[in-house]
Amino acid sequence: QKEVEQNSGPLSVPEGAIASLNCTYSDRGSQSFFWYRQYSGKSPELIMFIYSNGDKEDGRFTAQLNKASQYVSLLIRDSQPSDSATYLCAVTSGGSNYKLTFGKGTLLTVNP
Amino acid sequence: GAGVSQSPSNKVTEKGKDVELRCDPISGHTALYWYRQSLGQGLEFLIYFQGNSAPDKSGLPSDRFSAERTGGSVSTLTIQRTQQEDSAVYLCASSSTGNQPQHFGDGTRLSIL
């Protein structure tokens, strides 16, 4: 069973701080890695994707990938209360480049 | 519309009834996916379409579940003889091709009484 593990949280950070969300995966063959944000009662919204080792930055978000350690993370700089949500890590798995395996998500709370 | 559209948004039905859930992907997206999200569970992959073909149905939990896609666009997920354990949010996603980021619709919340 290919797994994606995330700390369920809640992770609580003050407004303006950096939030660090972590994810590990078991399938060494995974090629693509995604972060989705899911507000309560809403559908997942894609916020970042990364395919190569290293960092990828987009605005306040930075995704980091280390395939050797099977670890992917998401940093949110200058956290805002509107960032409060569940963050889902997803990786392609099962030898495919389309089938996503999701973690159960980390609940982030940004306190004003 | 610009995004993935799903209908109905909510469906309540009695155990044993059949239900149909509809997904209209982003225009031009050839890949379409169905996932299920249950309380306490992560999102589970159900099926993948490329065009009208379904090369991967490995996530369908039983033969009561089926899906089709016509015209390379709209897809329907059908659940026959519904059971209480089928209660979940059914999410549809699409991507431009099979190896591109997936964008989700708002889902159908299915409740089996």
GROMACS .gro file of N, CA and C in nm, chain A residues 40-90:
model
  153
   40SER      N    1  -1.287   2.425   0.488
   40SER     CA    2  -1.391   2.339   0.542
   40SER      C    3  -1.515   2.341   0.453
   41GLY      N    4  -1.560   2.224   0.411
   41GLY     CA    5  -1.680   2.213   0.330
   41GLY      C    6  -1.660   2.245   0.183
   42LYS      N    7  -1.535   2.271   0.146
   42LYS     CA    8  -1.506   2.307   0.006
   42LYS      C    9  -1.419   2.199  -0.059
   43SER      N   10  -1.398   2.214  -0.188
   43SER     CA   11  -1.316   2.117  -0.260
   43SER      C   12  -1.169   2.156  -0.256
   44PRO      N   13  -1.079   2.063  -0.283
   44PRO     CA   14  -0.936   2.096  -0.284
   44PRO      C   15  -0.901   2.192  -0.396
   45GLU      N   16  -0.814   2.286  -0.365
   45GLU     CA   17  -0.768   2.388  -0.460
   45GLU      C   18  -0.617   2.372  -0.476
   46LEU      N   19  -0.572   2.354  -0.599
   46LEU     CA   20  -0.429   2.337  -0.625
   46LEU      C   21  -0.355   2.467  -0.595
   47ILE      N   22  -0.249   2.457  -0.514
   47ILE     CA   23  -0.171   2.578  -0.487
   47ILE      C   24  -0.026   2.565  -0.533
   48MET      N   25   0.029   2.444  -0.535
   48MET     CA   26   0.168   2.429  -0.578
   48MET      C   27   0.187   2.289  -0.635
   49PHE      N   28   0.279   2.278  -0.731
   49PHE     CA   29   0.324   2.147  -0.774
   49PHE      C   30   0.474   2.153  -0.800
   50ILE      N   31   0.540   2.040  -0.783
   50ILE     CA   32   0.685   2.034  -0.799
   50ILE      C   33   0.722   1.897  -0.851
   51TYR      N   34   0.817   1.894  -0.944
   51TYR     CA   35   0.855   1.769  -1.008
   51TYR      C   36   1.002   1.733  -0.982
   52SER      N   37   1.086   1.837  -0.954
   52SER     CA   38   1.230   1.814  -0.942
   52SER      C   39   1.277   1.846  -0.801
   53ASN      N   40   1.385   1.782  -0.762
   53ASN     CA   41   1.445   1.811  -0.632
   53ASN      C   42   1.478   1.959  -0.620
   54GLY      N   43   1.459   2.011  -0.499
   54GLY     CA   44   1.494   2.150  -0.475
   54GLY      C   45   1.372   2.229  -0.433
   55ASP      N   46   1.381   2.359  -0.453
   55ASP     CA   47   1.276   2.450  -0.411
   55ASP      C   48   1.206   2.509  -0.533
   56LYS      N   49   1.078   2.537  -0.513
   56LYS     CA   50   1.000   2.608  -0.614
   56LYS      C   51   0.917   2.713  -0.541
   57GLU      N   52   0.929   2.836  -0.584
   57GLU     CA   53   0.862   2.947  -0.516
   57GLU      C   54   0.753   3.006  -0.604
   58ASP      N   55   0.642   3.040  -0.540
   58ASP     CA   56   0.534   3.109  -0.610
   58ASP      C   57   0.467   3.201  -0.510
   59GLY      N   58   0.501   3.329  -0.519
   59GLY     CA   59   0.446   3.424  -0.424
   59GLY      C   60   0.489   3.393  -0.283
   60ARG      N   61   0.394   3.378  -0.192
   60ARG     CA   62   0.427   3.348  -0.051
   60ARG      C   63   0.452   3.199  -0.027
   61PHE      N   64   0.434   3.118  -0.129
   61PHE     CA   65   0.446   2.974  -0.114
   61PHE      C   66   0.578   2.922  -0.171
   62THR      N   67   0.641   2.829  -0.099
   62THR     CA   68   0.759   2.759  -0.148
   62THR      C   69   0.739   2.611  -0.124
   63ALA      N   70   0.750   2.533  -0.231
   63ALA     CA   71   0.748   2.388  -0.218
   63ALA      C   72   0.892   2.338  -0.223
   64GLN      N   73   0.921   2.238  -0.140
   64GLN     CA   74   1.055   2.181  -0.135
   64GLN      C   75   1.043   2.030  -0.152
   65LEU      N   76   1.129   1.974  -0.236
   65LEU     CA   77   1.125   1.831  -0.263
   65LEU      C   78   1.262   1.770  -0.242
   66ASN      N   79   1.265   1.658  -0.172
   66ASN     CA   80   1.387   1.579  -0.154
   66ASN      C   81   1.351   1.434  -0.182
   67LYS      N   82   1.378   1.389  -0.304
   67LYS     CA   83   1.337   1.254  -0.342
   67LYS      C   84   1.418   1.147  -0.268
   68ALA      N   85   1.542   1.176  -0.238
   68ALA     CA   86   1.625   1.078  -0.167
   68ALA      C   87   1.566   1.049  -0.029
   69SER      N   88   1.515   1.151   0.035
   69SER     CA   89   1.453   1.135   0.167
   69SER      C   90   1.304   1.110   0.160
   70GLN      N   91   1.249   1.114   0.038
   70GLN     CA   92   1.105   1.093   0.015
   70GLN      C   93   1.024   1.189   0.101
   71TYR      N   94   1.056   1.314   0.082
   71TYR     CA   95   1.003   1.421   0.168
   71TYR      C   96   0.969   1.541   0.082
   72VAL      N   97   0.851   1.596   0.106
   72VAL     CA   98   0.811   1.719   0.038
   72VAL      C   99   0.749   1.812   0.141
   73SER      N  100   0.775   1.938   0.128
   73SER     CA  101   0.724   2.033   0.225
   73SER      C  102   0.668   2.156   0.156
   74LEU      N  103   0.588   2.229   0.230
   74LEU     CA  104   0.530   2.355   0.184
   74LEU      C  105   0.555   2.460   0.291
   75LEU      N  106   0.617   2.570   0.250
   75LEU     CA  107   0.636   2.683   0.339
   75LEU      C  108   0.542   2.795   0.296
   76ILE      N  109   0.476   2.854   0.392
   76ILE     CA  110   0.390   2.969   0.366
   76ILE      C  111   0.447   3.087   0.444
   77ARG      N  112   0.498   3.185   0.371
   77ARG     CA  113   0.555   3.304   0.436
   77ARG      C  114   0.447   3.406   0.463
   78ASP      N  115   0.471   3.492   0.564
   78ASP     CA  116   0.377   3.599   0.598
   78ASP      C  117   0.234   3.541   0.606
   79SER      N  118   0.217   3.440   0.688
   79SER     CA  119   0.088   3.371   0.699
   79SER      C  120  -0.024   3.468   0.734
   80GLN      N  121  -0.138   3.446   0.670
   80GLN     CA  122  -0.256   3.529   0.692
   80GLN      C  123  -0.369   3.443   0.748
   81PRO      N  124  -0.461   3.504   0.821
   81PRO     CA  125  -0.577   3.425   0.870
   81PRO      C  126  -0.650   3.352   0.758
   82SER      N  127  -0.650   3.411   0.638
   82SER     CA  128  -0.717   3.347   0.524
   82SER      C  129  -0.645   3.221   0.477
   83ASP      N  130  -0.522   3.198   0.526
   83ASP     CA  131  -0.451   3.073   0.494
   83ASP      C  132  -0.499   2.957   0.581
   84SER      N  133  -0.579   2.985   0.682
   84SER     CA  134  -0.630   2.880   0.769
   84SER      C  135  -0.715   2.783   0.689
   85ALA      N  136  -0.671   2.658   0.685
   85ALA     CA  137  -0.736   2.556   0.601
   85ALA      C  138  -0.664   2.424   0.627
   86THR      N  139  -0.711   2.319   0.564
   86THR     CA  140  -0.640   2.192   0.562
   86THR      C  141  -0.558   2.184   0.436
   87TYR      N  142  -0.432   2.148   0.451
   87TYR     CA  143  -0.340   2.138   0.337
   87TYR      C  144  -0.315   1.990   0.308
   88LEU      N  145  -0.343   1.952   0.185
   88LEU     CA  146  -0.331   1.814   0.142
   88LEU      C  147  -0.209   1.797   0.055
   89CYS      N  148  -0.129   1.699   0.088
   89CYS     CA  149  -0.015   1.660   0.005
   89CYS      C  150  -0.061   1.545  -0.084
   90ALA      N  151  -0.025   1.551  -0.210
   90ALA     CA  152  -0.063   1.444  -0.304
   90ALA      C  153   0.057   1.410  -0.392
   0.00000   0.00000   0.00000
